Short mmCIF file of C-alpha atoms in Angstrom, two decimals:
data_model
loop_
_atom_site.label_atom_id
_atom_site.label_comp_id
_atom_site.label_asym_id
_atom_site.label_seq_id
_atom_site.Cartn_x
_atom_site.Cartn_y
_atom_site.Cartn_z
CA ASP X 1 16.60 37.27 -10.29
CA GLU X 2 19.10 34.40 -10.31
CA VAL X 3 21.76 32.57 -8.33
CA CYS X 4 24.64 30.49 -9.74
CA TYR X 5 26.61 27.72 -8.07
CA ASP X 6 29.70 26.00 -9.42
CA ARG X 7 29.17 22.40 -10.57
CA LEU X 8 25.37 22.90 -10.72
CA GLY X 9 24.78 25.99 -12.83
CA CYS X 10 22.30 28.84 -12.39
CA PHE X 11 18.80 28.88 -10.88
CA THR X 12 16.24 31.62 -11.53
CA ASN X 13 13.00 32.40 -9.71
CA ASP X 14 11.43 34.20 -12.62
CA ILE X 15 8.21 32.84 -14.08
CA PRO X 16 7.35 29.96 -14.10
CA TRP X 17 9.50 29.22 -11.04
CA GLY X 18 7.92 32.01 -9.01
CA GLY X 19 5.43 34.85 -9.14
CA THR X 20 2.62 32.72 -10.65
CA ALA X 21 -0.79 31.70 -9.32
CA GLU X 22 0.52 28.23 -8.44
CA ARG X 23 3.83 29.55 -7.06
CA PRO X 24 3.12 32.96 -5.52
CA ILE X 25 6.25 33.24 -3.33
CA ALA X 26 9.41 33.45 -5.49
CA LYS X 27 12.49 32.05 -3.73
CA LEU X 28 15.91 30.89 -4.81
CA PRO X 29 17.38 27.49 -3.90
CA TRP X 30 19.90 27.42 -1.04
CA ASP X 31 23.63 26.91 -1.55
CA PRO X 32 24.50 23.24 -2.22
CA GLU X 33 26.77 23.23 0.84
CA LYS X 34 23.77 24.19 3.02
CA VAL X 35 21.40 21.71 1.32
CA ASN X 36 24.23 19.18 1.82
CA THR X 37 22.92 16.45 -0.50
CA ARG X 38 24.43 13.16 0.70
CA PHE X 39 24.60 9.87 -1.20
CA LEU X 40 24.24 6.81 1.06
CA LEU X 41 25.13 3.61 -0.87
CA TYR X 42 23.70 0.18 0.01
CA THR X 43 24.68 -2.97 -1.92
CA LYS X 44 24.50 -6.71 -1.38
CA GLU X 45 27.90 -6.46 0.31
CA ASN X 46 26.65 -3.78 2.70
CA PRO X 47 22.88 -4.10 3.06
CA ASN X 48 22.72 -2.71 6.59
CA ASN X 49 25.38 0.00 6.82
CA PHE X 50 25.60 2.63 4.11
CA GLN X 51 28.82 3.86 2.55
CA GLU X 52 28.70 7.63 2.06
CA ILE X 53 30.01 8.50 -1.43
CA THR X 54 30.15 11.78 -3.34
CA ALA X 55 30.79 12.85 -6.92
CA VAL X 56 32.70 15.87 -5.65
CA ASP X 57 35.43 13.39 -4.64
CA PRO X 58 35.06 10.46 -7.10
CA SER X 59 37.68 8.42 -5.21
CA THR X 60 34.98 7.74 -2.61
CA ILE X 61 32.95 6.02 -5.34
CA ALA X 62 35.94 3.97 -6.51
CA ALA X 63 36.69 2.92 -2.92
CA SER X 64 33.06 1.90 -2.27
CA ASN X 65 31.11 -1.22 -3.25
CA PHE X 66 29.63 0.70 -6.17
CA ASN X 67 29.44 -1.73 -9.12
CA ALA X 68 29.37 -0.02 -12.51
CA SER X 69 27.98 -3.14 -14.21
CA LYS X 70 24.83 -3.09 -12.07
CA LYS X 71 21.71 -0.90 -12.16
CA THR X 72 21.54 2.08 -9.82
CA CYS X 73 18.42 3.08 -7.90
CA PHE X 74 18.27 6.50 -6.20
CA ILE X 75 15.64 6.93 -3.47
CA THR X 76 14.91 10.31 -1.93
CA HIS X 77 12.55 11.69 0.66
CA GLY X 78 10.36 14.76 0.82
CA PHE X 79 9.55 17.78 2.97
CA VAL X 80 10.66 17.64 6.64
CA ASP X 81 11.83 14.04 6.10
CA GLN X 82 15.45 12.82 5.90
CA GLY X 83 17.54 10.27 4.02
CA GLU X 84 18.43 8.15 7.00
CA GLU X 85 14.77 7.47 7.78
CA ASN X 86 14.09 3.73 7.94
CA TRP X 87 11.73 3.51 4.99
CA LEU X 88 14.48 4.35 2.49
CA SER X 89 17.01 1.75 3.69
CA ASP X 90 14.22 -0.81 4.21
CA MET X 91 13.23 -0.28 0.57
CA CYS X 92 16.87 -0.79 -0.48
CA ARG X 93 17.14 -3.99 1.54
CA ARG X 94 14.01 -5.41 -0.03
CA MET X 95 15.31 -4.60 -3.53
CA LEU X 96 18.68 -6.14 -2.70
CA GLN X 97 16.90 -9.39 -1.87
CA LEU X 98 15.75 -9.53 -5.50
CA GLU X 99 18.92 -8.47 -7.32
CA ASN X 100 22.32 -6.95 -6.72
CA LEU X 101 22.16 -3.24 -7.51
CA ASN X 102 23.58 0.06 -6.30
CA CYS X 103 20.86 1.38 -4.00
CA ILE X 104 21.58 5.01 -3.08
CA CYS X 105 19.46 6.84 -0.50
CA VAL X 106 19.73 10.57 -1.22
CA ASP X 107 19.58 12.65 1.98
CA TRP X 108 18.86 16.38 1.74
CA LYS X 109 17.55 17.16 5.21
CA GLY X 110 19.79 20.25 5.09
CA GLY X 111 17.27 21.66 2.60
CA SER X 112 14.05 19.86 3.60
CA GLN X 113 13.59 20.97 7.23
CA CYS X 114 12.63 24.59 6.54
CA ALA X 115 9.66 26.52 5.13
CA TYR X 116 7.87 24.47 2.49
CA THR X 117 8.16 27.26 -0.07
CA GLN X 118 11.95 27.16 0.40
CA ALA X 119 12.15 23.34 0.32
CA ALA X 120 10.13 23.40 -2.92
CA HIS X 121 13.05 25.31 -4.49
CA ASN X 122 15.83 23.43 -2.71
CA ILE X 123 14.83 20.24 -4.53
CA ARG X 124 16.15 21.87 -7.72
CA VAL X 125 19.63 21.74 -6.17
CA VAL X 126 19.03 18.14 -5.07
CA GLY X 127 18.00 17.15 -8.60
CA ALA X 128 21.05 18.95 -9.99
CA GLU X 129 23.33 17.15 -7.51
CA VAL X 130 22.00 13.75 -8.58
CA ALA X 131 22.43 14.77 -12.23
CA TYR X 132 26.01 15.79 -11.45
CA PHE X 133 26.51 12.39 -9.78
CA ILE X 134 25.21 10.54 -12.85
CA ASP X 135 27.43 12.66 -15.10
CA THR X 136 30.44 11.66 -13.00
CA LEU X 137 29.50 8.00 -13.38
CA LYS X 138 29.19 8.56 -17.12
CA ASN X 139 32.64 10.16 -17.37
CA ASN X 140 34.48 7.84 -15.01
CA TYR X 141 32.76 4.53 -15.81
CA GLY X 142 30.95 5.12 -19.10
CA TYR X 143 27.85 4.50 -17.01
CA SER X 144 24.59 4.89 -18.97
CA PRO X 145 21.52 6.78 -17.65
CA SER X 146 19.46 3.88 -19.01
CA SER X 147 20.59 1.91 -15.94
CA VAL X 148 19.21 4.52 -13.54
CA HIS X 149 15.91 4.39 -11.64
CA PHE X 150 14.99 7.33 -9.43
CA ILE X 151 12.28 6.93 -6.76
CA GLY X 152 11.12 10.17 -5.09
CA HIS X 153 8.54 10.65 -2.35
CA SER X 154 6.53 13.89 -2.14
CA LEU X 155 8.91 16.79 -2.99
CA GLY X 156 11.51 14.12 -3.81
CA ALA X 157 9.47 13.17 -6.90
CA HIS X 158 10.02 16.67 -8.29
CA ALA X 159 13.73 16.46 -7.43
CA ALA X 160 13.81 13.35 -9.64
CA ALA X 161 12.09 15.40 -12.35
CA GLU X 162 14.88 18.00 -12.20
CA THR X 163 17.44 15.20 -12.65
CA GLY X 164 15.41 13.83 -15.56
CA ARG X 165 15.35 17.24 -17.24
CA ARG X 166 19.14 17.59 -16.95
CA ILE X 167 20.08 14.02 -17.95
CA ARG X 168 18.09 12.64 -20.88
CA GLY X 169 17.39 8.93 -21.09
CA ILE X 170 16.99 8.00 -17.42
CA ALA X 171 15.28 4.59 -17.52
CA ARG X 172 12.60 5.21 -14.90
CA ILE X 173 11.28 7.74 -12.41
CA THR X 174 8.78 6.61 -9.77
CA GLY X 175 6.82 9.39 -8.07
CA LEU X 176 5.46 8.35 -4.67
CA ASP X 177 2.62 10.82 -3.99
CA PRO X 178 4.39 13.76 -5.71
CA ALA X 179 3.86 16.97 -3.74
CA GLU X 180 0.87 19.06 -4.82
CA PRO X 181 1.45 22.62 -3.49
CA TYR X 182 3.67 24.63 -5.83
CA PHE X 183 3.60 21.85 -8.45
CA GLN X 184 0.07 20.85 -9.42
CA GLY X 185 -0.98 22.69 -12.57
CA THR X 186 2.51 24.09 -13.25
CA PRO X 187 4.33 23.78 -16.61
CA ILE X 188 6.21 20.52 -17.27
CA GLN X 189 9.59 22.21 -16.82
CA VAL X 190 8.71 22.74 -13.15
CA ARG X 191 7.03 19.49 -12.09
CA LEU X 192 7.35 15.75 -12.70
CA ASP X 193 5.99 14.69 -16.06
CA MET X 194 6.28 11.94 -18.66
CA SER X 195 9.18 13.52 -20.51
CA ASP X 196 11.49 13.34 -17.49
CA ALA X 197 12.34 9.66 -18.04
CA VAL X 198 11.78 6.79 -20.47
CA PHE X 199 9.14 5.43 -18.06
CA VAL X 200 7.38 7.44 -15.35
CA ASP X 201 5.00 5.70 -12.91
CA VAL X 202 3.21 7.47 -10.08
CA ILE X 203 1.34 6.32 -6.95
CA HIS X 204 -1.24 8.79 -5.60
CA THR X 205 -2.28 8.24 -1.98
CA ASP X 206 -3.12 11.75 -0.67
CA ALA X 207 -4.71 13.38 -3.67
CA ALA X 208 -7.43 15.34 -1.88
CA PRO X 209 -7.02 19.12 -2.36
CA ILE X 210 -4.56 20.81 0.03
CA ILE X 211 -7.34 23.26 0.97
CA PRO X 212 -9.48 22.29 2.80
CA ASN X 213 -8.61 18.56 3.07
CA LEU X 214 -4.86 18.90 3.71
CA GLY X 215 -4.10 16.50 0.87
CA PHE X 216 -0.36 16.90 0.32
CA GLY X 217 -0.17 14.82 -2.87
CA MET X 218 -1.10 15.60 -6.48
CA SER X 219 -4.36 14.35 -7.94
CA GLN X 220 -3.14 15.32 -11.44
CA ALA X 221 -1.99 12.35 -13.57
CA VAL X 222 1.61 13.18 -14.53
CA GLY X 223 3.19 9.86 -15.53
CA HIS X 224 2.79 7.17 -18.19
CA LEU X 225 0.98 5.09 -15.55
CA ASP X 226 -0.80 6.76 -12.64
CA PHE X 227 -2.13 4.52 -9.86
CA TYR X 228 -4.85 5.66 -7.43
CA PRO X 229 -5.02 2.95 -4.72
CA ASN X 230 -8.33 3.07 -2.83
CA GLY X 231 -9.26 6.07 -4.96
CA GLY X 232 -6.08 7.99 -4.11
CA GLU X 233 -7.43 10.21 -1.31
CA TYR X 234 -8.18 8.30 1.91
CA MET X 235 -6.17 5.15 2.66
CA PRO X 236 -7.52 2.26 4.76
CA GLY X 237 -6.04 2.20 8.25
CA CYS X 238 -5.48 5.96 8.31
CA LYS X 239 -8.67 6.73 10.20
CA LYS X 240 -7.66 5.16 13.51
CA ASN X 241 -8.45 7.23 16.61
CA VAL X 242 -5.67 9.53 17.82
CA ILE X 243 -4.21 7.30 20.53
CA SER X 244 -4.16 4.19 18.35
CA GLN X 245 -2.57 6.18 15.52
CA ILE X 246 0.28 7.62 17.57
CA VAL X 247 0.95 4.51 19.66
CA ASP X 248 1.67 2.54 16.48
CA ILE X 249 2.71 -1.11 16.23
CA ASP X 250 6.06 0.10 14.88
CA GLY X 251 6.55 2.59 17.71
CA ILE X 252 5.70 6.15 18.69
CA TRP X 253 7.92 7.77 15.99
CA GLU X 254 6.24 5.87 13.16
CA GLY X 255 2.91 6.60 14.81
CA THR X 256 3.63 10.34 14.97
CA ARG X 257 4.60 10.36 11.29
CA ASP X 258 1.33 8.60 10.49
CA PHE X 259 -0.58 11.00 12.74
CA VAL X 260 0.73 13.90 10.67
CA ALA X 261 0.59 12.40 7.17
CA CYS X 262 -0.77 8.82 7.17
CA ASN X 263 -2.26 8.94 3.66
CA HIS X 264 0.81 10.68 2.25
CA LEU X 265 3.25 8.09 3.64
CA ARG X 266 1.22 5.10 2.46
CA SER X 267 2.67 5.59 -1.07
CA TYR X 268 6.14 4.38 -0.04
CA LYS X 269 4.69 1.64 2.15
CA TYR X 270 2.74 0.28 -0.82
CA TYR X 271 5.84 0.49 -3.04
CA SER X 272 7.95 -1.30 -0.43
CA ASP X 273 5.35 -4.08 -0.12
CA SER X 274 5.12 -4.41 -3.91
CA ILE X 275 8.80 -5.45 -4.05
CA ILE X 276 8.04 -8.65 -2.13
CA SER X 277 4.62 -9.21 -3.73
CA PRO X 278 5.38 -9.50 -7.47
CA ASP X 279 1.92 -10.72 -8.46
CA GLY X 280 0.01 -8.37 -6.18
CA PHE X 281 -1.20 -4.77 -6.49
CA ILE X 282 -2.91 -5.34 -9.85
CA GLY X 283 -4.17 -2.00 -11.27
CA TYR X 284 -7.45 -1.89 -13.19
CA HIS X 285 -7.90 0.64 -16.00
CA SER X 286 -10.81 2.95 -15.21
CA PRO X 287 -11.67 6.64 -15.61
CA THR X 288 -12.81 7.01 -11.96
CA TYR X 289 -12.67 5.12 -8.66
CA GLU X 290 -16.47 4.93 -8.54
CA SER X 291 -16.69 3.15 -11.89
CA PHE X 292 -13.81 0.86 -10.81
CA THR X 293 -15.74 -0.21 -7.70
CA SER X 294 -18.75 -1.09 -9.84
CA GLY X 295 -16.61 -3.26 -12.12
CA THR X 296 -15.10 -1.08 -14.84
CA GLY X 297 -11.77 -2.48 -16.04
CA PHE X 298 -12.50 -5.89 -14.54
CA PRO X 299 -11.15 -8.39 -15.45
CA CYS X 300 -7.76 -7.51 -16.96
CA PRO X 301 -7.72 -7.46 -20.79
CA SER X 302 -5.73 -10.07 -22.73
CA GLY X 303 -2.67 -7.80 -22.68
CA GLY X 304 -2.78 -7.91 -18.88
CA CYS X 305 -2.92 -5.21 -16.24
CA PRO X 306 0.03 -3.27 -14.78
CA ARG X 307 1.25 -3.94 -11.23
CA MET X 308 1.38 -0.87 -9.00
CA GLY X 309 4.86 -0.35 -7.59
CA HIS X 310 8.18 -2.04 -8.27
CA PHE X 311 6.98 -4.24 -11.12
CA ALA X 312 5.01 -1.54 -12.97
CA ASN X 313 7.74 -1.57 -15.63
CA THR X 314 6.83 -5.12 -16.66
CA PHE X 315 3.59 -3.79 -18.20
CA ARG X 316 3.65 -4.04 -22.00
CA GLY X 317 0.81 -1.58 -22.57
CA VAL X 318 2.72 1.66 -21.84
CA THR X 319 1.95 4.36 -24.40
CA SER X 320 2.76 8.06 -24.72
CA VAL X 321 -0.74 8.80 -23.37
CA SER X 322 -1.34 9.00 -19.61
CA GLN X 323 -3.32 6.04 -18.25
CA LYS X 324 -5.07 5.87 -14.85
CA PHE X 325 -5.39 2.66 -12.82
CA TYR X 326 -7.33 1.90 -9.66
CA LEU X 327 -7.10 -0.87 -7.03
CA ASN X 328 -7.88 -1.57 -3.40
CA THR X 329 -5.32 -2.34 -0.71
CA GLY X 330 -5.33 -3.65 2.84
CA ASP X 331 -5.30 -1.44 5.95
CA ALA X 332 -1.97 -2.69 7.36
CA LYS X 333 1.35 -4.29 6.35
CA ASP X 334 1.11 -6.83 3.56
CA PHE X 335 -1.11 -4.28 1.87
CA SER X 336 -1.61 -6.27 -1.35
CA ARG X 337 -5.11 -7.54 -2.20
CA TRP X 338 -6.47 -9.89 -4.92
CA ARG X 339 -9.74 -8.92 -6.60
CA TYR X 340 -12.47 -11.43 -7.43
CA LYS X 341 -16.00 -11.11 -8.83
CA VAL X 342 -18.39 -13.38 -6.89
CA SER X 343 -21.92 -14.34 -8.09
CA VAL X 344 -24.07 -16.50 -5.82
CA THR X 345 -27.47 -17.99 -6.68
CA ILE X 346 -29.49 -18.71 -3.54
CA SER X 347 -31.59 -21.84 -2.89
CA GLY X 348 -34.07 -22.47 -0.07
CA SER X 349 -37.77 -22.53 0.74
CA HIS X 350 -38.38 -18.87 1.58
CA SER X 351 -36.67 -15.52 1.86
CA VAL X 352 -34.78 -14.42 4.95
CA GLN X 353 -33.53 -11.02 6.10
CA GLY X 354 -29.79 -11.25 6.82
CA TYR X 355 -26.35 -11.42 5.18
CA PHE X 356 -24.18 -14.09 3.58
CA ASN X 357 -20.43 -14.63 3.15
CA ILE X 358 -18.20 -16.53 0.74
CA ALA X 359 -14.66 -17.86 1.41
CA LEU X 360 -12.34 -19.09 -1.36
CA TYR X 361 -10.13 -22.18 -1.20
CA GLY X 362 -7.40 -22.93 -3.73
CA ASN X 363 -4.02 -24.60 -4.22
CA ASN X 364 -2.28 -21.45 -3.02
CA GLY X 365 -4.25 -21.04 0.22
CA SER X 366 -7.66 -19.97 1.43
CA THR X 367 -9.21 -16.57 2.14
CA ARG X 368 -11.33 -15.18 4.97
CA GLN X 369 -15.10 -14.98 4.62
CA TYR X 370 -16.21 -11.92 2.65
CA GLN X 371 -19.74 -10.52 2.89
CA ILE X 372 -21.40 -10.65 -0.53
CA PHE X 373 -24.85 -9.29 0.33
CA LYS X 374 -26.84 -7.93 3.25
CA GLY X 375 -30.61 -7.47 3.11
CA PHE X 376 -33.56 -9.55 1.96
CA ILE X 377 -32.10 -12.81 0.69
CA SER X 378 -34.51 -14.51 -1.76
CA PRO X 379 -34.09 -18.05 -3.12
CA GLY X 380 -33.62 -18.18 -6.89
CA LYS X 381 -32.03 -14.73 -7.00
CA THR X 382 -28.35 -14.21 -7.95
CA TYR X 383 -26.29 -11.74 -5.94
CA THR X 384 -23.02 -10.37 -7.28
CA ALA X 385 -20.20 -8.48 -5.53
CA TYR X 386 -16.48 -7.70 -5.95
CA ILE X 387 -14.15 -8.72 -3.11
CA ASP X 388 -10.51 -7.84 -2.48
CA ALA X 389 -9.15 -10.95 -0.79
CA GLU X 390 -6.16 -10.77 1.54
CA THR X 391 -4.48 -13.82 -0.06
CA ASP X 392 -4.11 -15.07 -3.62
CA ALA X 393 -5.90 -18.42 -3.35
CA GLY X 394 -4.45 -19.53 -6.71
CA THR X 395 -6.38 -22.13 -8.72
CA LEU X 396 -9.67 -22.46 -6.85
CA ASP X 397 -11.01 -25.90 -5.92
CA ARG X 398 -13.68 -25.14 -3.28
CA VAL X 399 -15.75 -22.26 -1.92
CA LYS X 400 -17.71 -22.07 1.31
CA PHE X 401 -21.00 -20.27 1.86
CA LEU X 402 -22.37 -19.08 5.21
CA TRP X 403 -25.40 -16.97 6.06
CA ASN X 404 -26.60 -15.35 9.28
CA ASN X 405 -29.18 -12.86 10.35
CA ASN X 406 -28.30 -12.11 13.94
CA ILE X 407 -31.88 -12.58 15.15
CA LEU X 408 -33.45 -15.58 16.79
CA ASN X 409 -35.33 -17.67 14.23
CA PRO X 410 -37.85 -19.94 15.88
CA LEU X 411 -38.74 -21.36 12.44
CA LEU X 412 -35.09 -22.50 11.99
CA PRO X 413 -34.96 -21.26 8.37
CA LYS X 414 -32.46 -22.80 5.97
CA LEU X 415 -30.70 -21.25 2.98
CA GLY X 416 -28.12 -22.59 0.55
CA ALA X 417 -26.01 -21.61 -2.43
CA GLN X 418 -26.91 -23.70 -5.45
CA ASP X 419 -24.40 -22.05 -7.78
CA VAL X 420 -21.36 -19.84 -7.16
CA VAL X 421 -19.36 -18.28 -10.02
CA ILE X 422 -15.95 -16.77 -9.15
CA GLN X 423 -13.92 -14.72 -11.64
CA TYR X 424 -10.35 -13.69 -10.80
CA GLY X 425 -9.52 -10.14 -11.98
CA GLY X 426 -5.88 -10.76 -12.83
CA ASP X 427 -6.50 -13.19 -15.67
CA GLY X 428 -10.29 -13.35 -16.02
CA VAL X 429 -10.33 -17.10 -15.24
CA THR X 430 -13.84 -18.15 -14.17
CA SER X 431 -14.61 -21.10 -11.88
CA ASN X 432 -18.06 -22.59 -11.36
CA PHE X 433 -19.10 -24.25 -8.11
CA CYS X 434 -22.27 -26.26 -7.50
CA GLY X 435 -23.92 -26.74 -4.13
CA SER X 436 -26.69 -29.02 -2.96
CA GLY X 437 -29.09 -28.67 -0.06
CA THR X 438 -29.36 -25.84 2.41
CA VAL X 439 -27.86 -25.03 5.78
CA ARG X 440 -28.98 -23.34 8.98
CA GLU X 441 -27.45 -19.99 9.89
CA ASP X 442 -23.82 -19.92 11.01
CA VAL X 443 -23.11 -23.27 9.33
CA LEU X 444 -20.60 -23.48 6.46
CA GLN X 445 -21.81 -25.05 3.21
CA THR X 446 -19.03 -26.37 0.97
CA LEU X 447 -19.39 -26.15 -2.80
CA ASP X 448 -17.10 -28.07 -5.12
CA LEU X 449 -16.28 -27.47 -8.77
CA CYS X 450 -19.31 -28.40 -10.93
CA ALA B 1 -26.34 5.98 21.61
CA PRO B 2 -22.64 5.35 20.93
CA GLN B 3 -21.73 7.28 17.78
CA ASP B 4 -20.11 5.35 15.01
CA LYS B 5 -16.56 6.56 15.47
CA GLY B 6 -15.52 6.18 19.05
CA LEU B 7 -12.70 5.53 21.42
CA LEU B 8 -14.70 2.84 23.08
CA THR B 9 -16.92 1.00 20.62
CA ASN B 10 -17.15 0.05 16.96
CA LEU B 11 -13.36 0.07 16.74
CA GLU B 12 -11.55 -0.56 13.46
CA ASN B 13 -8.78 -3.13 13.07
CA GLY B 14 -5.55 -1.75 14.54
CA GLU B 15 -7.29 0.44 17.13
CA LEU B 16 -6.37 -0.06 20.81
CA CYS B 17 -8.96 -2.07 22.76
CA LEU B 18 -9.57 -3.50 26.22
CA ASN B 19 -12.20 -6.09 25.31
CA SER B 20 -13.33 -7.83 22.15
CA VAL B 21 -16.84 -6.47 22.46
CA GLN B 22 -15.44 -3.01 21.52
CA CYS B 23 -14.16 -4.22 18.15
CA LYS B 24 -16.15 -4.33 14.93
CA SER B 25 -14.30 -7.60 14.28
CA LYS B 26 -15.19 -8.83 17.81
CA CYS B 27 -11.55 -9.78 18.45
CA CYS B 28 -9.24 -7.75 20.74
CA HIS B 29 -5.80 -9.24 20.07
CA ARG B 30 -2.33 -8.83 21.60
CA ARG B 31 0.80 -10.47 20.23
CA ASP B 32 2.40 -11.13 23.63
CA GLY B 33 2.11 -10.23 27.26
CA LEU B 34 4.01 -6.99 26.76
CA SER B 35 2.33 -5.61 23.66
CA LEU B 36 -0.80 -3.48 23.63
CA ALA B 37 -4.07 -5.11 22.54
CA ARG B 38 -5.62 -4.01 19.23
CA CYS B 39 -8.69 -5.01 17.27
CA ALA B 40 -7.83 -7.65 14.67
CA PRO B 41 -9.70 -9.85 12.20
CA LYS B 42 -10.98 -13.21 13.44
CA ALA B 43 -9.01 -16.31 12.52
CA ALA B 44 -9.90 -17.99 9.23
CA GLU B 45 -10.01 -21.73 8.54
CA SER B 46 -6.71 -23.57 9.31
CA GLN B 47 -5.29 -20.54 11.10
CA GLU B 48 -4.25 -20.55 14.77
CA CYS B 49 -7.03 -19.58 17.18
CA SER B 50 -7.93 -19.21 20.83
CA PRO B 51 -11.10 -20.67 22.24
CA TYR B 52 -13.66 -18.15 23.54
CA ASN B 53 -12.85 -16.87 27.03
CA LEU B 54 -14.37 -14.39 29.44
CA ILE B 55 -11.31 -12.14 29.65
CA GLY B 56 -12.06 -10.81 26.18
CA VAL B 57 -8.47 -10.32 25.04
CA TYR B 58 -6.74 -13.00 22.95
CA TYR B 59 -3.20 -13.98 21.97
CA LYS B 60 -4.81 -15.61 18.94
CA CYS B 61 -8.23 -14.47 17.73
CA THR B 62 -11.30 -16.65 17.99
CA CYS B 63 -12.49 -18.31 14.75
CA GLU B 64 -14.76 -16.83 12.09
CA SER B 65 -18.39 -17.93 12.29
CA GLY B 66 -19.07 -21.50 11.20
CA LEU B 67 -15.63 -22.69 12.42
CA THR B 68 -14.58 -24.19 15.74
CA CYS B 69 -11.23 -23.87 17.49
CA GLU B 70 -9.88 -27.42 17.87
CA VAL B 71 -7.73 -27.25 21.02
CA ASP B 72 -6.95 -29.79 23.77
CA ARG B 73 -8.15 -27.60 26.61
CA SER B 74 -5.70 -27.83 29.53
CA ILE B 75 -6.84 -26.29 32.79
CA VAL B 76 -3.68 -24.17 33.08
CA GLY B 77 -3.96 -23.12 29.48
CA SER B 78 -7.51 -21.90 29.81
CA ILE B 79 -6.54 -19.81 32.85
CA THR B 80 -3.51 -18.20 31.27
CA ASN B 81 -5.42 -18.07 27.99
CA SER B 82 -2.39 -19.51 26.23
CA ASP B 83 -3.65 -22.77 24.78
CA PHE B 84 -4.16 -22.38 21.07
CA GLY B 85 -5.84 -24.47 18.45
CA ILE B 86 -6.62 -24.46 14.77
CA CYS B 87 -9.89 -23.28 13.21
CA VAL B 88 -11.65 -26.20 11.56
CA ASP B 89 -14.98 -26.60 9.78
CA PRO B 90 -16.95 -29.12 11.86
CA ASN B 91 -18.79 -30.25 8.73
CA ASP B 92 -15.63 -30.96 6.79
CA ASN B 93 -14.93 -34.36 8.28
CA VAL B 94 -18.61 -35.22 7.90
CA LEU B 95 -18.46 -35.07 4.09
#
């Protein structure tokens, strides 16, 4: 059957909206008054306190700081969440540091804090409300959808899809871990897909199946560019023990959210970090995470690699075919990492059981020591590994080598690195370092450019 | 034997700790007197560091291997564990 609301039109729960394998329970979206979609505007003039505006009474838009000559970015939350949650306004503030735009947090907690199967239908009203809002801007200000970017987390990504289906020509939709249940494997008129906007980019951080792994996010690639950080299923830093998870650095509330859905929430944390890290979060093209870890897609081709997150739209290689990208991130804030390929040729008199590390030094800073190999270290052999450094060292001028084997060595063995080759993934630039002599364990050997 | 994932040993960065020996990184770090201590990575070259102490909890982590924490040790500082230094490579000035 069907329900109709003024301003937003009619909504059916016939197939494919309900009664299918993917969507067994057929429900109808709630009344817009009950869903109560609210538009909370942030601009450079009011970065900390939102102005609530509504298309139902356009005078509120005229009276606000809304600037029709600037881009507009809608951000909305997902199931159980709400629009006044910190991550949405924090994301707005970070964007406002870069440029002046209309940053509108869309709150629909009226329709999100209920049974999931109901919330999965309520987002159709939310998407319709945002479409109605954009139409009002078009009529009152001649505002073009090509200035609109819609970021949706979880169910919010599919709300953005509904807006994209109603208003053609929206510049960009960003899906932050789009919700899987009731959407994965459904027709494109139900879920987020490439046709919903000129450019659709997606970040998958909880892509394990809902049963049995409780992965809330889609694994299916649905955008022009689909990013799978850390493989898309288990995010670093989400495996802390219970107490450490709940008693989080940012407080008990943030800790409880992470306790419930750590992987799922990482998608908006990565996006938020990407705003202030324009050269970070480089995505490498690869069919699977396993082949990425063994070097597929490394280094970036001449056309460059896309950046996961805010700057994904600067990538020139977008086509009408879905492309998957992989990368690694850190386990806590400032999640961005920089990927290098490190090859070390060992010198010394005889082999030693142990491990060795390399640290990079450049004009932009230096990195920690990263373990390249652990096992039977033999002089003359070359060992290669990929590292994801926590800082972008920039143009490299030195590297340091250190080995250790954690056991007492009466013979005081010595090892050295005679040759170290470092290749940066972002641009493929290779630097060659030459070393002389050997060092005892736990002593740093410096190698300069050859 | 202590299993890999525990409340007490082999702790990941970010997990609550009472002593550095519990952490995989071997540094149990707290930002200030009021905050809880968590495992954190050791300090890299030219970063702020604390010299090794017996208490096992640090306001700044100790240095990565091969580096030393250059600090003018004051008696008071070493008691309140609040004198910090910078990690330096002892061989650097030799070259």
